[in-house]
XYZ file of C-alpha atoms in Angstrom:
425
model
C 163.237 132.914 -23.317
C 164.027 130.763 -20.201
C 162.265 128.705 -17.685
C 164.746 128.833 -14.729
C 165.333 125.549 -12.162
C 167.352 125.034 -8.827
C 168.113 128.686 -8.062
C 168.450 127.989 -4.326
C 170.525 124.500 -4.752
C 174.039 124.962 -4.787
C 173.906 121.361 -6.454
C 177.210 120.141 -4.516
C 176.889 117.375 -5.697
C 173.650 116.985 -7.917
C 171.628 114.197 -6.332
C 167.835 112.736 -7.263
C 166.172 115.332 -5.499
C 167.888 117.756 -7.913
C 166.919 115.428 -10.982
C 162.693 115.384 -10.382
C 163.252 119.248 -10.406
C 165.134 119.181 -13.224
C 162.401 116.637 -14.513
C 159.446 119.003 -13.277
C 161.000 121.540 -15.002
C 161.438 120.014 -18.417
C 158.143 118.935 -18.238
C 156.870 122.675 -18.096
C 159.409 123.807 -20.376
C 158.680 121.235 -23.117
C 154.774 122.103 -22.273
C 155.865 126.226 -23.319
C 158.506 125.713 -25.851
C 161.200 126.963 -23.273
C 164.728 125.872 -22.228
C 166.149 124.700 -18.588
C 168.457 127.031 -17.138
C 170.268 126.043 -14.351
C 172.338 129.338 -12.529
C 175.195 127.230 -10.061
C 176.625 129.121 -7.156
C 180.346 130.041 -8.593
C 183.173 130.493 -5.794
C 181.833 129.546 -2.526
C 178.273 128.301 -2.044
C 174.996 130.372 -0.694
C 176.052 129.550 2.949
C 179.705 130.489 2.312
C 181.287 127.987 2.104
C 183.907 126.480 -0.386
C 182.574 123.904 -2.928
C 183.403 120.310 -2.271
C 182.590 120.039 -6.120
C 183.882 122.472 -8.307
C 181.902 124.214 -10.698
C 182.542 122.363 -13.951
C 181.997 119.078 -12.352
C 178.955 120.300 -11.266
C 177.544 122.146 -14.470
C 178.355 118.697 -16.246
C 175.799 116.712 -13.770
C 173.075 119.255 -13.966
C 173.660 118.849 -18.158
C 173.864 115.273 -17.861
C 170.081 115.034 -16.154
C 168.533 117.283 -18.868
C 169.260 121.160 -18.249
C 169.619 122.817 -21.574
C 172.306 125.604 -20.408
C 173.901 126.241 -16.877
C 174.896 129.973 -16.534
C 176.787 130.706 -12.872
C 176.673 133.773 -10.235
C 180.243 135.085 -8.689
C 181.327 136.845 -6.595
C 178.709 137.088 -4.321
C 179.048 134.481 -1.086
C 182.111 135.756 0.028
C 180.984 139.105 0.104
C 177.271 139.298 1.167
C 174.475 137.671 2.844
C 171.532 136.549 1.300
C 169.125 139.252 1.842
C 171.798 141.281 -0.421
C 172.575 138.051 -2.611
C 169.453 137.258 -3.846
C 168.261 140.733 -5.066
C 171.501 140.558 -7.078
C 171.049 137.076 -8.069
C 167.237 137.795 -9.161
C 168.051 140.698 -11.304
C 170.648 138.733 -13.269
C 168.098 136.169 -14.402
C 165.614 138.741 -15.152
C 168.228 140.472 -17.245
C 168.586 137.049 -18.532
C 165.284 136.478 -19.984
C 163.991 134.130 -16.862
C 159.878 133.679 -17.534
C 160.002 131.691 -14.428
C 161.328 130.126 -11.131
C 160.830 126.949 -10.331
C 162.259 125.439 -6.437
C 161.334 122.389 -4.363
C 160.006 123.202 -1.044
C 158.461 121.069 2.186
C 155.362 123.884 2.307
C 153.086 124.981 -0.328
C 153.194 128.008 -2.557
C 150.040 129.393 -0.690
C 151.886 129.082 2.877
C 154.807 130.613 1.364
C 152.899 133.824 -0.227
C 151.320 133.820 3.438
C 154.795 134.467 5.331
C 156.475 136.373 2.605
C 153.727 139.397 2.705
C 155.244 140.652 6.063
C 158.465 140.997 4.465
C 156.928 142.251 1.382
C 155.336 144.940 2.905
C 158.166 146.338 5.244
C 160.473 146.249 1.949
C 163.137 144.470 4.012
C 164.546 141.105 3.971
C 167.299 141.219 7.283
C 166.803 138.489 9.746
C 164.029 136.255 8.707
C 163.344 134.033 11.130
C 164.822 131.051 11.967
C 161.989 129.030 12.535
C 160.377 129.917 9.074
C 160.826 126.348 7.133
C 161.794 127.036 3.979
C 163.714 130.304 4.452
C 165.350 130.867 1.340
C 162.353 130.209 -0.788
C 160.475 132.688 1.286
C 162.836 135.411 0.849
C 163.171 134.346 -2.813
C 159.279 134.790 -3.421
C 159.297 137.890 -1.110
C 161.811 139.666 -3.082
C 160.954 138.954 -7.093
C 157.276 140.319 -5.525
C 159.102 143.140 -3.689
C 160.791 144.355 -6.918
C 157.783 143.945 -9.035
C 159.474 141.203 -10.952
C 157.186 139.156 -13.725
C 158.977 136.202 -13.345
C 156.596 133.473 -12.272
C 156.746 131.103 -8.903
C 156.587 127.581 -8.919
C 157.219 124.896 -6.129
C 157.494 121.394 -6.141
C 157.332 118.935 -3.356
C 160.529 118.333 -1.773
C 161.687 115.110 -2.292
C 162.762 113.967 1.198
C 164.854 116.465 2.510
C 166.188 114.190 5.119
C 167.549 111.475 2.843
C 168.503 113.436 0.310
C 170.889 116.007 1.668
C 173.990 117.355 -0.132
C 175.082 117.928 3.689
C 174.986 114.681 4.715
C 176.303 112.881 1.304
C 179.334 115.447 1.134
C 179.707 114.136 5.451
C 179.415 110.414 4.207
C 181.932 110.374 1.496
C 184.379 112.036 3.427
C 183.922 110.054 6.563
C 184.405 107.051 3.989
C 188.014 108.135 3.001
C 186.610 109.886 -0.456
C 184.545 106.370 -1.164
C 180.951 106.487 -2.350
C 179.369 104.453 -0.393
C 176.598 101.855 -1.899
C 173.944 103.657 0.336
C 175.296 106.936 -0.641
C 175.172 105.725 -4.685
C 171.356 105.288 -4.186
C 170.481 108.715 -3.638
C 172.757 110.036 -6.278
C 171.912 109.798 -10.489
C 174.426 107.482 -12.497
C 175.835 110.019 -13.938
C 176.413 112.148 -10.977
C 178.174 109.237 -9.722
C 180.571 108.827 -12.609
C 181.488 112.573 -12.494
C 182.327 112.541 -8.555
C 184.294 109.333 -8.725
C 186.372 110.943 -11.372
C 186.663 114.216 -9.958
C 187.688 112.258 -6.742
C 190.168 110.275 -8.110
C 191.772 113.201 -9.680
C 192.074 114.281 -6.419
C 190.111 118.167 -7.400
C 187.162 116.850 -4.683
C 186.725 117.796 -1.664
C 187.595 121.654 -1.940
C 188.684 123.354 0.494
C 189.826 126.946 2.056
C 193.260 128.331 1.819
C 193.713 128.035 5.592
C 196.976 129.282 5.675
C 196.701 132.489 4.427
C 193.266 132.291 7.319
C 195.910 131.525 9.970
C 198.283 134.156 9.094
C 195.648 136.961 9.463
C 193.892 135.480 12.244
C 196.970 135.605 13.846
C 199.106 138.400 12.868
C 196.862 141.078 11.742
C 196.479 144.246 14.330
C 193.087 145.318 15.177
C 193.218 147.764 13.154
C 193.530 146.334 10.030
C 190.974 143.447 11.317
C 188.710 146.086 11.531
C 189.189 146.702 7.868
C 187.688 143.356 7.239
C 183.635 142.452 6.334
C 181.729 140.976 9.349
C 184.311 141.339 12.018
C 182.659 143.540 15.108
C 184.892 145.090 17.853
C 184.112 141.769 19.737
C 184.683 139.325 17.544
C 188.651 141.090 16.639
C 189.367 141.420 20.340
C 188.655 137.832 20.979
C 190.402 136.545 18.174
C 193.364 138.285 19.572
C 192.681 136.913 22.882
C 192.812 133.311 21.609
C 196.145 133.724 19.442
C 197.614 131.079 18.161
C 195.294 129.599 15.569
C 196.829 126.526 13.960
C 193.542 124.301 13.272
C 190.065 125.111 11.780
C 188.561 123.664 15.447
C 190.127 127.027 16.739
C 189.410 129.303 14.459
C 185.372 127.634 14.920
C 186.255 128.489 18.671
C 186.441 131.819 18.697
C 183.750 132.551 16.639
C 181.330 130.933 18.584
C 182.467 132.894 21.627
C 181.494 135.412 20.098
C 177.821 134.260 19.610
C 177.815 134.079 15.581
C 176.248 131.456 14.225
C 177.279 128.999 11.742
C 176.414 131.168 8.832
C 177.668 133.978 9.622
C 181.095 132.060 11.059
C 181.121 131.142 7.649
C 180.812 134.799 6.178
C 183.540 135.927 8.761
C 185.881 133.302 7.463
C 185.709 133.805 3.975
C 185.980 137.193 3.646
C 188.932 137.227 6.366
C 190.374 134.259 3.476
C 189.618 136.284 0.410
C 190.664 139.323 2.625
C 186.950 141.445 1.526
C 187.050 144.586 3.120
C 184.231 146.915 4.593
C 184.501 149.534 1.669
C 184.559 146.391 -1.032
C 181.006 145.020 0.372
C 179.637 149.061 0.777
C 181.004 149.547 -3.101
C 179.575 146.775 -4.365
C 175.756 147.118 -2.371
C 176.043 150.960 -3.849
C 176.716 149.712 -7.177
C 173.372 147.469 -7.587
C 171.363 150.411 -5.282
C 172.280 152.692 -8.320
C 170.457 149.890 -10.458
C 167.437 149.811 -7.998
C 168.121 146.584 -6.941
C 168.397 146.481 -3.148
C 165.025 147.747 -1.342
C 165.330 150.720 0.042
C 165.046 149.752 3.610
C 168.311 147.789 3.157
C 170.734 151.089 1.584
C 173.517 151.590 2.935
C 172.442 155.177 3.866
C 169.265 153.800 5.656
C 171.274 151.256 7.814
C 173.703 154.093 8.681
C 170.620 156.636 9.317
C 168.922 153.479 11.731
C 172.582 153.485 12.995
C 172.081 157.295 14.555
C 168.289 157.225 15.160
C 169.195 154.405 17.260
C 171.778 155.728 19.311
C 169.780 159.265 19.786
C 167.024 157.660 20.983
C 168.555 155.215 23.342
C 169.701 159.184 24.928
C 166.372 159.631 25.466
C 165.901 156.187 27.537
C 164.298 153.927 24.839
C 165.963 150.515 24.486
C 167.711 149.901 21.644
C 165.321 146.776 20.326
C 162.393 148.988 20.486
C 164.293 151.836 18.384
C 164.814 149.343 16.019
C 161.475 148.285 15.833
C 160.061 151.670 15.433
C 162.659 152.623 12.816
C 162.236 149.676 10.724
C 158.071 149.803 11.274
C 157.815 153.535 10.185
C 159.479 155.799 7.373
C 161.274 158.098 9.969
C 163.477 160.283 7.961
C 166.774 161.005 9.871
C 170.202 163.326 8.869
C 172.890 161.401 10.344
C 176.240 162.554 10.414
C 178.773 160.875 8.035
C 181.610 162.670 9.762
C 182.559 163.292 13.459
C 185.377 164.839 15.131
C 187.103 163.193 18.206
C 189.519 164.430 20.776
C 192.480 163.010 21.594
C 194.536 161.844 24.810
C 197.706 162.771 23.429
C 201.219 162.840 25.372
C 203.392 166.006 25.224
C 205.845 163.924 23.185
C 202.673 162.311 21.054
C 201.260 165.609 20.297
C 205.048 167.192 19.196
C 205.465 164.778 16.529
C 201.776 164.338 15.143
C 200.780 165.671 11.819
C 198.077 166.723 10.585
C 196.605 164.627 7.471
C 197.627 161.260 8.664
C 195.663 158.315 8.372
C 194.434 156.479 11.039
C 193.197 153.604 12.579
C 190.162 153.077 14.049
C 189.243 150.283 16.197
C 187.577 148.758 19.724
C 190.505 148.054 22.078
C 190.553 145.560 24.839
C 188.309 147.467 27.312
C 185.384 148.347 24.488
C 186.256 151.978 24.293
C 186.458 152.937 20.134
C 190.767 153.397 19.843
C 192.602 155.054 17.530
C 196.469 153.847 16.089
C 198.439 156.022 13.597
C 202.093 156.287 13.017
C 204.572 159.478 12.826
C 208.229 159.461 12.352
C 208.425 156.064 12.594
C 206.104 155.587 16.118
C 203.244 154.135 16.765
C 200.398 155.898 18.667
C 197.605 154.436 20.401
C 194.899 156.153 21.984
C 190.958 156.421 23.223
C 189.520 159.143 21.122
C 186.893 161.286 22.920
C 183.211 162.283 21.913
C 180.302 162.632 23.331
C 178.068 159.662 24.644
C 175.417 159.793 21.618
C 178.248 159.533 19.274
C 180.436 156.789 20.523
C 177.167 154.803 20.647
C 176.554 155.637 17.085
C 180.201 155.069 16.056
C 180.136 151.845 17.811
C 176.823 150.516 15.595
C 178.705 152.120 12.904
C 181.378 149.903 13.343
C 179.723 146.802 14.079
C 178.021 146.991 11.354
C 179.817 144.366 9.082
C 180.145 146.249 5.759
C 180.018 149.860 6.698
C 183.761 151.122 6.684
C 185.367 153.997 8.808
C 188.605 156.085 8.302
C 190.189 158.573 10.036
C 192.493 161.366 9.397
C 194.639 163.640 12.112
C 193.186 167.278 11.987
C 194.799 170.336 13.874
C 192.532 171.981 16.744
C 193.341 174.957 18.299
C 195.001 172.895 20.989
C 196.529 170.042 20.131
C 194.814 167.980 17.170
C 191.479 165.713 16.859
C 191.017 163.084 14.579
C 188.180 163.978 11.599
C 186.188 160.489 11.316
C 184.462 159.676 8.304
C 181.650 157.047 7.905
C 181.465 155.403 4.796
C-alpha cells in the first residue's frame, strides 16, 4: 500500500518546500510501514502549461529527497480543466493503492472541510472561487469526499509560499540567462540544484511550446475548423481572425485577453489549439471516465448540455440567464433537450442547384454573432446564416460555447430547397 505526497505540485523544479513534504511524509510513512509515492504532472503542468523541467529530471529530484517511487498522470492538462482533472487524477491513485493524501496548504484542514461542504453537497466542482486560498486543495478534499473515496487527508503548513515559488525561481533563472542564481540556490535542495544545472547545460531546460505549428493555426485555420478546437467560443475565433498575423507569443496573449479569458484558461486555449485537441476528443474522453463513475453527475456531459437548453427556454420566458443557472445547478430539474435540430437555409438559386444532400458541414459564429454554416459542392464554397427559431439559436449558441461539446452538421433535403440536420454531441 501507498502513502501518497505532492499531488497538487507540479514539482517544476523540486525546491525545499517540496522536501519538508516529502520529509512529513516519510515521517508518517515510516510511522505505518508505507512507501512515498510521488504522481508528477506528465506533458504540460496542472495550469497548462509546458514544463520548464522535463519529467525525468524531475522524477530524479523528488527520488533524490526520499520518495520511494514516482508514478506520472498524462494526458490530462492539455485536454481538461481541473474540476475534470482531478476526479481522473484521484481515481488513478485509488486504483493505485493510495491509503492517503498528504498536501501543504496556508489554511488548516478544518477551514478547508468548512469551504469544501458547499461543493460537496451540490456534487459540482465548476468555478470555485477565486478568492478561496488554497483552491486546489479544496477541490481536492471536496472531490475524494464527493466520490466516497477512503483515502485519508492530510495538510501540512506551507512553507512560505512567497519565497518559495516554482513561479518565481523558473522567472529568476531565466531572467539570469539560464544561471542559478546564489539567492535562487538557497531555496532549492543540493541535489535539485545539480540536476537543473545539468539539465540546463544540456540545453533540455527551459521547455517550451511548439509555437510554430500555434502560429500556423492561429493564423490560417477558417472558423470553421477553429470551431473544431477545445475552449475556443464564437468570440474568441472571430477575434483571433480579426487580429491576423500572429508572429510572437505577446500576440497570441493579446487576443486572448480581449476576449476576457483569464490566464488559465489562455493557457487551456493554447495548448489544445498546439496539440490541436478537438471538441469530440475532450467529450470522448469525459464519457469514457463517466462510464467509470468518475465525474459527478452534475458535471456529465448530458447535464451541461440539458443546463444548456433549460437555460435558453427559460431566458424565453424572461428569466436572466445567471439566475437559470443558479436554479438549475441548485435543484435536480430533469430536462429532455434536443441533441438534434434542423435549420433553414438562405440559399441562392445557383447555391441550392448544386447542393447535396448528405454533405458535411460547418458550423460556426461569423463576424456579426449569427451561428453560420460553410460546406462545399462541386468544388464551391458556401457560406450562409442558418435559420431557427429564437430558443434554439440561444441554445445552439451555449452549445457551442461550451468548450468541449462538439457540433456537426449534415445537408438534408426539405420539401423546398434543403436544411441542414444539426447534431449536438
Amino acid at each position: 500500500m501507498f502513502i501518497l505526497i505532492g499531488i497538487s505540485a507540479d514539482f517544476d523544479p523540486v525546491h525545499k518546500g517540496h522536501e519538508k513534504l516529502i520529509n512529513e511524509a516519510r515521517k508518517l510513512a515510516d510511522e505505518e510501514n508505507k512507501k512515498v509515492v510521488v504522481y508528477l504532472n506528465k506533458g504540460f503542468s496542472a495550469n497548462h502549461a509546458p514544463f520548464f523541467t522535463n519529467f525525468e529530471a524531475r522524477r530524479e529530484m523528488a527520488l533524490a529527497l526520499g520518495a520511494d517511487e514516482v508514478k506520472s498522470f498524462e494526458g490530462l492538462h492539455h485536454r481538461l480543466v481541473l474540476s475534470y482533472s482531478v476526479p481522473i487524477r484521484l481515481k488513478q491513485m485509488i486504483d493505485d493503492g493510495v491509503t492517503d493524501y498528504i498536501t501543504s496548504a496556508s489554511i488548516s484542514l478544518d477551514e478547508i472541510k468548512s469551504k469544501a461542504q458547499k461543493f460537496i453537497d451540490e456534487g459540482n466542482f465548476v468555478g470555485m472561487p477565486k478568492s478561496y486560498t488554497n483552491r486546489n486543495e479544496i477541490r481536492w478534499y471536496a472531490i475524494n469526499e464527493f466520490l466516497g473515496s477512503k483515502v485519508k487527508y492530510h495538510v501540512v503548513k506551507e512553507f512560505n509560499k512567497e519565497k518559495y515559488s516554482g513561479r518565481l525561481i523558473r522567472q529568476s533563472i531565466i531572467d539570469n540567462d539560464m544561471e542559478i542564481s546564489d539567492e535562487i540556490k538557497e531555496l532549492l535542495p543540493k541535489t535539485t540544484v545539480e540536476i537543473l544545472e545539468r539539465e540546463i547545460d544540456a540545453g533540455r531546460v527551459p521547455g517550451d511550446r511548439n509555437w510554430s505549428d500555434i502560429y500556423k493555426r492561429m493564423n490560417t485555420y477558417s472558423r470553421g475548423n477553429l470551431e473544431k478546437i477545445a475552449y475556443l467560443n464564437g468570440n474568441t475565433i472571430n477575434e483571433i481572425i480579426k487580429r491576423r498575423v500572429y508572429r510572437d507569443p505577446e500576440s497570441i496573449w493579446a487576443v486572448f485577453r480581449r476576449s476576457d479569458y483569464g490566464p488559465v484558461m489562455t493557457r487551456l486555449a493554447i495548448s489544445a489549439i498546439e496539440m490541436e485537441v478537438t471538441k469530440k476528443e475532450v467529450m470522448d474522453l469525459m464519457k469514457s471516465y463517466e462510464s467509470q463513475g468518475v465525474i459527478p453527475d452534475n458535471q456529465k456531459v448530458q447535464r451541461v448540455i440539458d443546463r444548456a437548453w433549460y437555460v435558453a427556454s427559460e431566458g424565453e420566458n424572461g428569466v436572466t440567464a445567471r439566475k437559470a443557472n443558479d436554479k438549475f445547478r441548485s435543484q435536480n430539474i430533469d430536462v429532455n433537450a434536443p441533441l438534434n435540430l434542423e435549420a433553414g437555409l438562405n440559399l441562392t438559386k445557383f447555391e441550392t442547384k448544386i447542393t447535396k444532400e448528405g454533405l458535411n458541414t460547418d458550423l460556426y459564429v461569423d463576424k456579426n454573432g449569427k451561428i453560420s454554416v460553410q460546406f462545399k459542392s462541386e468544388g464551391k464554397k458556401i457560406k450562409t446564416n442558418l435559420r431557427l427559431p429564437a430558443v434554439e439559436v440561444t441554445y445552439l449558441r451555449y452549445i457551442m460555447d461550451s468548450h468541449f461539446i462538439p457540433v456537426t452538421g449534415s445537408i438534408k433535403k426539405a420539401k423546398k430547397g434543403f436544411k441542414v440536420h444539426v447534431t449536438i454531441g
